[in-house]
Short mmCIF file of C-alpha atoms in Angstrom, two decimals:
data_model
loop_
_atom_site.label_atom_id
_atom_site.label_comp_id
_atom_site.label_asym_id
_atom_site.label_seq_id
_atom_site.Cartn_x
_atom_site.Cartn_y
_atom_site.Cartn_z
CA MET F 1 -165.91 114.83 142.46
CA SER F 2 -168.38 117.08 144.45
CA VAL F 3 -165.69 119.86 145.39
CA ILE F 4 -164.81 120.23 141.42
CA LYS F 5 -168.43 120.88 140.69
CA GLU F 6 -168.35 123.56 143.14
CA ALA F 7 -165.24 125.29 142.09
CA LYS F 8 -166.15 125.11 138.47
CA PRO F 9 -168.40 128.12 138.33
CA ALA F 10 -166.15 130.29 140.65
CA HIS F 11 -163.33 129.56 138.27
CA ARG F 12 -165.63 130.41 135.20
CA GLU F 13 -166.65 133.74 136.83
CA PHE F 14 -162.84 134.60 137.49
CA GLU F 15 -162.13 133.80 134.01
CA LEU F 16 -165.14 136.13 132.91
CA ASP F 17 -163.90 138.85 135.45
CA ARG F 18 -160.36 138.67 133.80
CA ALA F 19 -161.54 139.14 130.43
CA VAL F 20 -163.49 142.51 131.53
CA LEU F 21 -160.60 143.72 133.43
CA PHE F 22 -158.20 143.03 130.35
CA SER F 23 -160.36 145.17 128.22
CA ASP F 24 -160.47 147.70 131.11
CA ALA F 25 -156.80 147.99 130.92
CA VAL F 26 -156.77 148.43 127.27
CA PHE F 27 -159.35 151.24 127.69
CA ALA F 28 -157.44 152.93 130.15
CA ILE F 29 -153.68 152.75 128.23
CA ALA F 30 -155.40 153.91 125.31
CA ILE F 31 -157.46 157.08 126.88
CA THR F 32 -153.98 157.66 128.52
CA LEU F 33 -151.91 157.75 125.56
CA LEU F 34 -154.37 160.18 123.94
CA ILE F 35 -152.79 163.18 125.76
CA ILE F 36 -149.10 162.47 124.99
CA GLU F 37 -149.68 163.92 121.55
CA ILE F 38 -150.06 167.34 122.82
CA LYS F 39 -147.33 169.90 123.32
CA LEU F 40 -147.29 173.20 124.84
CA PRO F 41 -146.25 175.54 121.58
CA THR F 42 -142.83 177.29 121.69
CA MET F 43 -143.57 180.84 122.29
CA PRO F 44 -140.80 183.50 120.69
CA ALA F 45 -139.56 185.80 122.91
CA GLN F 46 -141.38 188.92 120.94
CA LEU F 47 -144.81 188.68 119.27
CA PRO F 48 -146.37 191.12 117.25
CA PRO F 49 -150.05 192.34 118.17
CA GLY F 50 -152.46 189.24 117.43
CA GLY F 51 -149.33 187.06 117.42
CA TYR F 52 -150.25 184.59 120.59
CA ARG F 53 -153.72 183.70 118.59
CA GLN F 54 -151.46 182.69 115.70
CA VAL F 55 -149.16 180.52 117.89
CA LEU F 56 -151.86 179.01 120.30
CA ASN F 57 -154.29 178.14 117.41
CA PRO F 58 -152.53 174.65 116.19
CA PHE F 59 -152.58 173.99 120.26
CA LEU F 60 -155.98 174.78 120.55
CA MET F 61 -157.20 172.30 117.58
CA GLU F 62 -154.90 169.51 119.01
CA PHE F 63 -156.78 169.85 122.37
CA PHE F 64 -160.01 169.82 120.77
CA THR F 65 -159.10 166.95 118.91
CA PHE F 66 -157.88 165.23 122.14
CA ALA F 67 -161.09 166.24 123.79
CA MET F 68 -163.38 164.69 121.30
CA SER F 69 -161.07 161.43 121.23
CA PHE F 70 -161.72 161.07 125.14
CA LEU F 71 -165.59 161.46 124.66
CA PHE F 72 -165.62 158.97 122.10
CA ILE F 73 -163.34 156.36 123.84
CA GLY F 74 -165.12 157.19 127.05
CA THR F 75 -168.82 156.50 125.27
CA PHE F 76 -167.16 153.34 123.98
CA TRP F 77 -166.10 152.10 127.42
CA LYS F 78 -169.77 153.01 128.82
CA TRP F 79 -171.41 151.18 126.36
CA HIS F 80 -168.71 148.20 126.97
CA LEU F 81 -169.59 148.19 130.54
CA HIS F 82 -173.27 148.06 129.62
CA LEU F 83 -172.83 144.93 127.47
CA CYS F 84 -170.61 143.19 130.23
CA ARG F 85 -173.14 143.93 132.98
CA PHE F 86 -175.55 141.30 131.00
CA LEU F 87 -172.75 138.71 130.82
CA GLN F 88 -172.90 135.40 132.45
CA HIS F 89 -170.88 133.03 130.47
CA TYR F 90 -168.42 133.62 127.69
CA ASP F 91 -166.89 131.20 124.97
CA ASP F 92 -164.18 131.66 122.12
CA GLY F 93 -166.34 133.70 119.81
CA LEU F 94 -167.05 136.22 122.57
CA ILE F 95 -163.46 136.82 123.30
CA HIS F 96 -162.31 136.91 119.52
CA ARG F 97 -164.88 139.70 118.86
CA ASN F 98 -164.06 141.43 121.90
CA LEU F 99 -160.24 141.44 120.65
CA PHE F 100 -161.56 143.14 117.58
CA PHE F 101 -163.21 145.38 119.14
CA LEU F 102 -160.27 146.33 121.57
CA PHE F 103 -157.99 146.21 118.33
CA PHE F 104 -159.58 149.44 117.34
CA ILE F 105 -159.35 150.99 120.88
CA VAL F 106 -155.68 150.48 120.67
CA THR F 107 -155.27 152.25 117.60
CA PHE F 108 -157.19 155.29 118.54
CA PRO F 109 -154.30 157.24 119.68
CA PHE F 110 -152.40 156.84 116.59
CA SER F 111 -155.61 158.13 114.27
CA THR F 112 -155.96 160.74 116.83
CA GLY F 113 -152.19 161.77 116.55
CA ALA F 114 -152.78 161.65 112.77
CA MET F 115 -155.38 164.53 112.96
CA MET F 116 -153.48 166.53 115.44
CA HIS F 117 -150.51 166.62 112.66
CA MET F 118 -152.33 166.42 109.80
CA GLY F 119 -150.49 169.47 107.86
CA ASN F 120 -151.87 170.31 104.51
CA HIS F 121 -152.85 166.45 103.72
CA PHE F 122 -156.32 166.59 105.75
CA MET F 123 -157.98 163.75 103.69
CA LEU F 124 -155.72 160.81 104.52
CA PRO F 125 -155.95 161.50 108.54
CA LEU F 126 -159.69 162.03 108.34
CA TYR F 127 -159.92 159.03 106.75
CA ILE F 128 -157.75 157.08 109.27
CA TYR F 129 -160.08 158.74 111.89
CA LEU F 130 -163.51 157.69 110.87
CA PHE F 131 -162.43 154.14 109.86
CA ASN F 132 -161.16 153.96 113.25
CA LEU F 133 -164.36 155.16 114.72
CA ALA F 134 -166.24 152.77 112.51
CA GLY F 135 -164.28 149.86 113.43
CA CYS F 136 -164.96 150.65 117.01
CA LEU F 137 -168.77 151.15 116.61
CA ALA F 138 -168.70 147.77 114.18
CA GLY F 139 -167.04 145.93 117.15
CA LEU F 140 -169.31 146.74 119.47
CA PHE F 141 -172.36 145.99 117.49
CA TRP F 142 -170.79 142.55 116.32
CA ILE F 143 -170.24 141.77 120.30
CA SER F 144 -174.13 142.90 120.85
CA TYR F 145 -175.64 140.85 117.91
CA TYR F 146 -173.26 137.53 119.21
CA ILE F 147 -174.68 138.09 122.80
CA PHE F 148 -178.34 139.10 122.10
CA GLN F 149 -179.08 137.13 118.91
CA ARG F 150 -176.70 134.40 118.41
CA LYS F 151 -175.75 133.39 121.89
CA PRO F 152 -178.61 134.59 124.21
CA GLY F 153 -177.59 131.78 126.76
CA LEU F 154 -174.00 134.01 127.29
CA ALA F 155 -176.24 136.99 129.16
CA VAL F 156 -178.57 136.53 131.82
CA ALA F 157 -181.99 135.97 131.81
CA GLY F 158 -184.76 138.29 131.35
CA LEU F 159 -184.26 142.14 131.02
CA HIS F 160 -185.45 141.88 127.60
CA THR F 161 -186.10 145.55 127.34
CA GLU F 162 -182.82 146.80 128.12
CA LYS F 163 -181.28 144.01 125.86
CA GLU F 164 -183.05 145.17 122.91
CA LEU F 165 -182.70 148.72 123.41
CA LEU F 166 -178.93 148.35 123.89
CA TYR F 167 -178.60 146.41 121.11
CA GLN F 168 -180.78 148.73 118.76
CA ARG F 169 -178.58 151.69 119.85
CA LEU F 170 -175.18 150.02 118.84
CA LYS F 171 -176.60 149.01 115.58
CA TYR F 172 -178.24 152.50 114.63
CA SER F 173 -174.69 153.95 115.88
CA PHE F 174 -172.54 151.46 113.78
CA LEU F 175 -175.12 152.09 110.39
CA THR F 176 -174.81 155.98 110.97
CA MET F 177 -171.01 155.72 111.28
CA ALA F 178 -170.30 153.63 108.47
CA PHE F 179 -172.96 155.22 105.89
CA GLY F 180 -171.51 158.45 106.90
CA PHE F 181 -167.76 157.45 106.31
CA THR F 182 -169.08 155.89 102.96
CA ALA F 183 -170.75 159.05 101.75
CA ILE F 184 -167.81 161.50 102.56
CA ALA F 185 -165.37 159.18 100.81
CA LEU F 186 -167.60 159.02 97.88
CA ALA F 187 -168.21 162.81 97.78
CA TYR F 188 -164.58 163.28 97.79
CA PHE F 189 -163.80 160.60 94.86
CA ILE F 190 -166.57 161.34 92.78
CA TYR F 191 -166.78 165.25 93.01
CA PRO F 192 -163.10 166.09 93.83
CA ASP F 193 -163.35 169.56 92.75
CA ASN F 194 -166.71 170.32 94.17
CA THR F 195 -166.52 171.48 97.79
CA THR F 196 -169.91 172.33 98.29
CA ILE F 197 -170.95 168.57 97.83
CA GLN F 198 -167.74 167.58 100.20
CA ASN F 199 -168.74 169.82 102.95
CA LEU F 200 -172.24 169.05 102.99
CA SER F 201 -171.06 165.32 103.25
CA PHE F 202 -170.02 166.05 106.41
CA CYS F 203 -173.38 167.10 107.68
CA LEU F 204 -174.53 163.85 106.83
CA ILE F 205 -173.51 161.92 110.08
CA PRO F 206 -174.78 164.44 112.52
CA LEU F 207 -177.93 164.44 110.75
CA LEU F 208 -178.01 160.60 111.02
CA ILE F 209 -177.26 160.87 114.55
CA PHE F 210 -180.53 163.25 115.10
CA PHE F 211 -182.73 160.89 113.17
CA ASN F 212 -181.52 158.00 115.06
CA HIS F 213 -181.76 159.65 118.45
CA PHE F 214 -185.26 160.48 117.68
CA ARG F 215 -185.97 157.19 116.26
CA LEU F 216 -184.50 155.45 119.28
CA LYS F 217 -186.88 157.19 121.97
CA ILE F 218 -189.77 156.33 119.62
CA LYS F 219 -188.63 152.86 119.96
CA LYS F 220 -188.11 152.94 123.89
CA ARG F 221 -191.56 154.67 124.33
CA ASN F 222 -193.44 151.80 122.33
CA THR F 223 -191.29 149.05 124.04
CA LEU F 224 -192.04 150.33 127.24
CA ARG F 225 -195.77 150.83 126.47
CA LEU F 226 -196.09 147.09 125.25
CA VAL F 227 -194.29 146.01 128.67
CA HIS F 228 -196.72 147.82 130.16
CA VAL F 229 -199.63 146.51 128.72
CA GLY F 230 -198.30 143.22 129.10
CA ASP F 231 -197.85 143.30 132.57
CA LYS F 232 -201.81 144.28 133.08
CA PRO F 233 -203.96 141.53 134.20
CA SER F 234 -206.21 140.14 131.36
#
């Protein structure tokens, strides 16, 4: 019986490592598949003056979309890594939420490919792409809420400041993307002929990102001040 009790923690740790390694493998495959959609343009034998720009512009836009998607997936992996460093246990609820998040990571090459080859149908690929971003952020926020709020026993003890700041970052990021995506969709549905309002709706997401960035900085400064004051002897 003593052998079984000693082996159980190591076995559970191995299972947690498997879950993290599985997630890393999904990230690695998804981020690699992004480049498959990019093809070098076919260069005609003769081009008029300025013709290279016309031929290369679609390729440059595809590469820009790839670079942005690479940045997004890399950021999601970094935040997922930060979440995993707090874990000491897992349960079925955490596994299900992690699979929900990985579903949207797997679909990222598809939505990126849709943006690269959108042609004249601009809005549908854009909606797919923004929905994919919102799904990834929803998954990360759902995981953080489960670990830090509902099942704090899954996380290591202490480190309350780091946990709170990461939770708030993921919450604000999800709310920014969800609110921005909803505003863009409503602008196109309510004002289908008003291009001014439609274009202005795209400015909402970066404005919210900057607002939440400064909001997080203020919260971090206030949290660290409270921790510092609490450490002082009374």
